[in-house]
């Protein structure tokens, strides 16, 4: 099978097939990661009444889900600040998203790179194919229109392959990226509401801060202020 593909598309065609497999894997991995994490995060939000009443088994939640980890650690750091603004919440949440979801963002970056370069690789394959066609024509005294059209058609296959890879990869990248941003916005909103509620209940705020300060956050990154 690969020998037939190589005959029609050349080495560029095989490269595009590898890129298609990698892009499919990255898209599936990213989607599965966000989907499964979001399902567990929604269960956490439901059990904690949108972060207003943290569950007893809080350690289990933050160890098993990055969105829970980010939400609770952000809440802890906000409670340790003297003054909290919307910008503080946005900075802290964005910082932790970049640190804790580094693997996901790396996969999305690779997916975008494939979406950008696959059409260029396809175009390269077409150019190389056209060079072979015209080189073959230069060796023949008579021009056969059927053979010429067949050669051009085979040369254009790599361009089609590149576009077929790029379009779904680019769509997957933007949809998953938008999904993650939506989750980040949801966390920001819940944290803002929770901080407003705790500011009106100083005793509960102090109790929550003491509990979170005594919690062990594995691989806790440095504070954004440092």
Coordinates of C-alpha atoms in Angstrom, one line a residue:
X1 CA 0.0 0.0 0.0
X2 CA 2.8 2.5 0.9
X3 CA 4.6 1.7 -2.2
X4 CA 1.5 2.6 -4.3
X5 CA 1.1 5.8 -2.3
X6 CA 4.8 6.6 -2.8
X7 CA 4.5 6.0 -6.6
X8 CA 1.5 8.4 -6.9
X9 CA 2.5 11.1 -4.4
X10 CA 6.2 10.7 -3.8
X11 CA 7.9 11.1 -0.4
X12 CA 5.8 14.2 0.4
X13 CA 2.7 12.0 0.3
X14 CA 4.1 9.8 3.0
X15 CA 5.1 12.8 5.1
X16 CA 1.5 14.1 4.8
X17 CA 0.1 10.7 6.0
X18 CA 2.3 10.8 9.1
X19 CA 1.2 14.4 9.7
X20 CA -2.5 13.3 9.4
X21 CA -2.0 10.5 11.9
X22 CA -0.2 12.9 14.4
X23 CA -2.9 15.6 13.9
X24 CA -5.7 13.0 14.5
X25 CA -4.0 11.8 17.7
X26 CA -3.4 15.3 19.1
X27 CA -7.0 16.4 18.4
X28 CA -8.4 13.2 20.0
X29 CA -6.1 13.5 23.0
X30 CA -6.9 17.2 23.5
X31 CA -10.7 16.7 23.2
X32 CA -10.7 13.7 25.5
X33 CA -8.6 15.5 28.1
X34 CA -10.8 18.5 28.2
X35 CA -14.0 16.6 28.1
X36 CA -13.1 14.1 30.9
X37 CA -11.6 16.9 33.1
X38 CA -14.7 19.1 32.5
X39 CA -17.1 16.3 33.6
X40 CA -15.2 15.8 36.8
X41 CA -14.9 19.6 37.4
X42 CA -18.7 20.0 37.0
X43 CA -19.2 17.3 39.6
X44 CA -16.8 19.1 41.9
X45 CA -18.6 22.5 41.4
X46 CA -22.0 20.8 42.1
X47 CA -20.7 19.2 45.3
X48 CA -19.1 22.4 46.5
X49 CA -22.0 24.7 45.6
X50 CA -19.9 26.7 43.1
X51 CA -16.9 26.8 45.5
X52 CA -19.1 28.2 48.3
X53 CA -18.9 25.0 50.5
X54 CA -15.7 23.0 49.9
X55 CA -16.2 19.3 50.3
X56 CA -14.5 17.2 53.0
X57 CA -12.6 15.1 50.4
X58 CA -11.1 18.2 48.8
X59 CA -7.6 16.7 48.5
X60 CA -9.0 13.9 46.3
X61 CA -10.6 16.4 44.0
X62 CA -7.5 18.6 43.5
X63 CA -5.2 15.6 43.0
X64 CA -7.4 14.1 40.3
X65 CA -8.4 17.1 38.2
X66 CA -6.4 20.1 37.0
X67 CA -9.5 22.4 36.8
X68 CA -10.3 21.7 40.4
X69 CA -6.6 22.2 41.3
X70 CA -6.5 25.6 39.6
X71 CA -9.8 26.8 41.1
X72 CA -8.9 25.8 44.7
X73 CA -5.3 27.0 44.5
X74 CA -6.4 30.3 43.1
X75 CA -9.0 30.7 45.8
X76 CA -6.3 30.0 48.4
X77 CA -4.0 32.6 47.0
X78 CA -6.7 35.2 46.7
X79 CA -7.7 34.7 50.4
X80 CA -4.1 35.4 51.4
X81 CA -4.1 38.7 49.6
X82 CA -5.0 41.9 51.5
X83 CA -6.9 43.3 48.5
X84 CA -8.4 41.4 45.7
X85 CA -9.5 42.8 42.3
X86 CA -10.9 41.3 39.1
X87 CA -7.4 41.7 37.6
X88 CA -5.8 39.7 40.4
X89 CA -8.3 36.8 39.8
X90 CA -7.6 37.0 36.0
X91 CA -3.9 37.0 36.4
X92 CA -3.7 34.2 39.0
X93 CA -6.1 32.0 37.0
X94 CA -4.3 32.6 33.7
X95 CA -0.9 31.9 35.3
X96 CA -2.1 28.6 36.7
X97 CA -3.8 27.6 33.5
X98 CA -0.5 28.1 31.6
X99 CA 1.5 26.2 34.2
X100 CA -0.8 23.3 34.9
X101 CA -2.2 22.7 31.4
X102 CA 1.2 23.0 29.7
X103 CA 0.8 19.5 28.1
X104 CA -2.6 20.4 26.7
X105 CA -1.4 23.7 25.3
X106 CA 1.7 22.0 23.8
X107 CA -0.5 19.5 22.0
X108 CA -2.7 22.3 20.7
X109 CA 0.3 24.2 19.5
X110 CA 1.6 21.2 17.6
X111 CA -1.9 20.7 16.1
X112 CA -1.9 24.3 14.9
X113 CA 1.6 23.9 13.4
X114 CA 0.5 20.9 11.4
X115 CA -2.5 22.8 10.2
X116 CA -0.2 25.6 8.9
X117 CA 2.5 23.5 7.3
X118 CA 0.5 20.7 5.8
X119 CA -0.9 22.8 2.9
X120 CA 2.7 24.0 2.2
X121 CA 3.9 20.5 2.1
X122 CA 1.1 19.6 -0.2
X123 CA 2.0 22.5 -2.5
X124 CA 5.7 21.3 -2.4
X125 CA 4.6 17.8 -3.5
X126 CA 2.6 19.3 -6.4
X127 CA 5.5 21.4 -7.6
X128 CA 7.8 18.4 -7.5
X129 CA 5.2 16.4 -9.3
X130 CA 4.9 19.0 -12.0
X131 CA 8.6 19.2 -12.4
X132 CA 8.7 15.4 -13.0
X133 CA 5.8 15.8 -15.6
X134 CA 7.5 18.5 -17.6
X135 CA 10.8 16.7 -17.3
X136 CA 9.2 13.6 -18.8
X137 CA 7.6 15.7 -21.6
X138 CA 11.0 17.2 -22.5
X139 CA 12.3 13.7 -23.3
X140 CA 9.4 13.0 -25.7
X141 CA 9.0 14.6 -29.1
X142 CA 5.2 14.2 -29.1
X143 CA 2.9 15.4 -26.4
X144 CA 0.2 13.1 -25.3
X145 CA -2.7 15.1 -23.8
X146 CA -4.0 12.1 -21.9
X147 CA -0.7 11.4 -20.2
X148 CA -0.2 15.1 -19.5
X149 CA -3.5 15.5 -17.8
X150 CA -2.9 12.3 -15.8
X151 CA 0.5 13.5 -14.6
X152 CA -0.9 16.9 -13.6
X153 CA -3.8 15.2 -11.8
X154 CA -1.4 13.0 -9.8
X155 CA 0.7 16.0 -9.0
X156 CA -2.3 17.9 -7.5
X157 CA -3.1 15.0 -5.1
X158 CA -0.6 16.2 -2.5
X159 CA -2.2 19.7 -2.5
X160 CA -5.6 18.1 -1.8
X161 CA -4.1 15.9 0.9
X162 CA -2.6 19.0 2.6
X163 CA -5.9 20.8 2.6
X164 CA -7.8 17.8 3.9
X165 CA -5.4 17.6 6.8
X166 CA -5.2 21.4 7.5
X167 CA -8.9 22.2 7.5
X168 CA -10.0 19.7 10.2
X169 CA -6.9 20.3 12.3
X170 CA -7.5 24.1 12.3
X171 CA -11.1 23.6 13.2
X172 CA -10.2 21.3 16.0
X173 CA -7.5 23.7 17.3
X174 CA -9.9 26.7 17.5
X175 CA -12.8 24.7 18.9
X176 CA -10.8 23.1 21.7
X177 CA -9.0 26.4 22.4
X178 CA -12.3 28.2 22.6
X179 CA -13.6 25.4 24.9
X180 CA -10.7 25.9 27.3
X181 CA -11.2 29.7 27.3
X182 CA -14.9 29.2 28.1
X183 CA -13.9 27.0 31.1
X184 CA -11.4 29.6 32.3
X185 CA -14.1 32.3 32.1
X186 CA -16.5 30.1 34.1
X187 CA -13.8 29.6 36.8
X188 CA -13.2 33.3 36.9
X189 CA -16.9 34.0 37.3
X190 CA -17.3 31.5 40.1
X191 CA -14.2 32.7 41.9
X192 CA -15.4 36.4 41.7
X193 CA -18.8 35.5 43.1
X194 CA -17.3 33.4 45.8
X195 CA -14.9 36.1 46.9
X196 CA -17.7 38.6 47.1
X197 CA -19.7 36.2 49.3
X198 CA -16.7 35.5 51.6
X199 CA -16.0 39.2 52.0
X200 CA -19.5 39.5 53.5
X201 CA -18.8 36.6 55.8
X202 CA -15.5 37.2 57.5
X203 CA -15.7 34.2 59.9
X204 CA -16.2 31.8 57.0
X205 CA -13.5 33.5 55.0
X206 CA -11.0 33.0 57.8
X207 CA -12.0 29.4 58.3
X208 CA -11.7 28.7 54.5
X209 CA -8.3 30.4 54.4
X210 CA -7.0 28.3 57.3
X211 CA -8.3 25.1 55.7
X212 CA -6.7 25.9 52.3
X213 CA -3.4 27.0 53.8
X214 CA -3.2 23.6 55.6
X215 CA -3.8 21.7 52.3
X216 CA -0.9 20.2 50.4
X217 CA -0.9 21.2 46.8
X218 CA 1.4 18.8 44.9
X219 CA 3.9 20.6 42.6
X220 CA 2.6 24.0 43.6
X221 CA 3.9 26.6 41.3
X222 CA 5.3 29.9 42.6
X223 CA 2.9 32.7 43.2
X224 CA 2.3 35.0 40.2
X225 CA 3.5 37.9 42.3
X226 CA 7.0 36.4 42.7

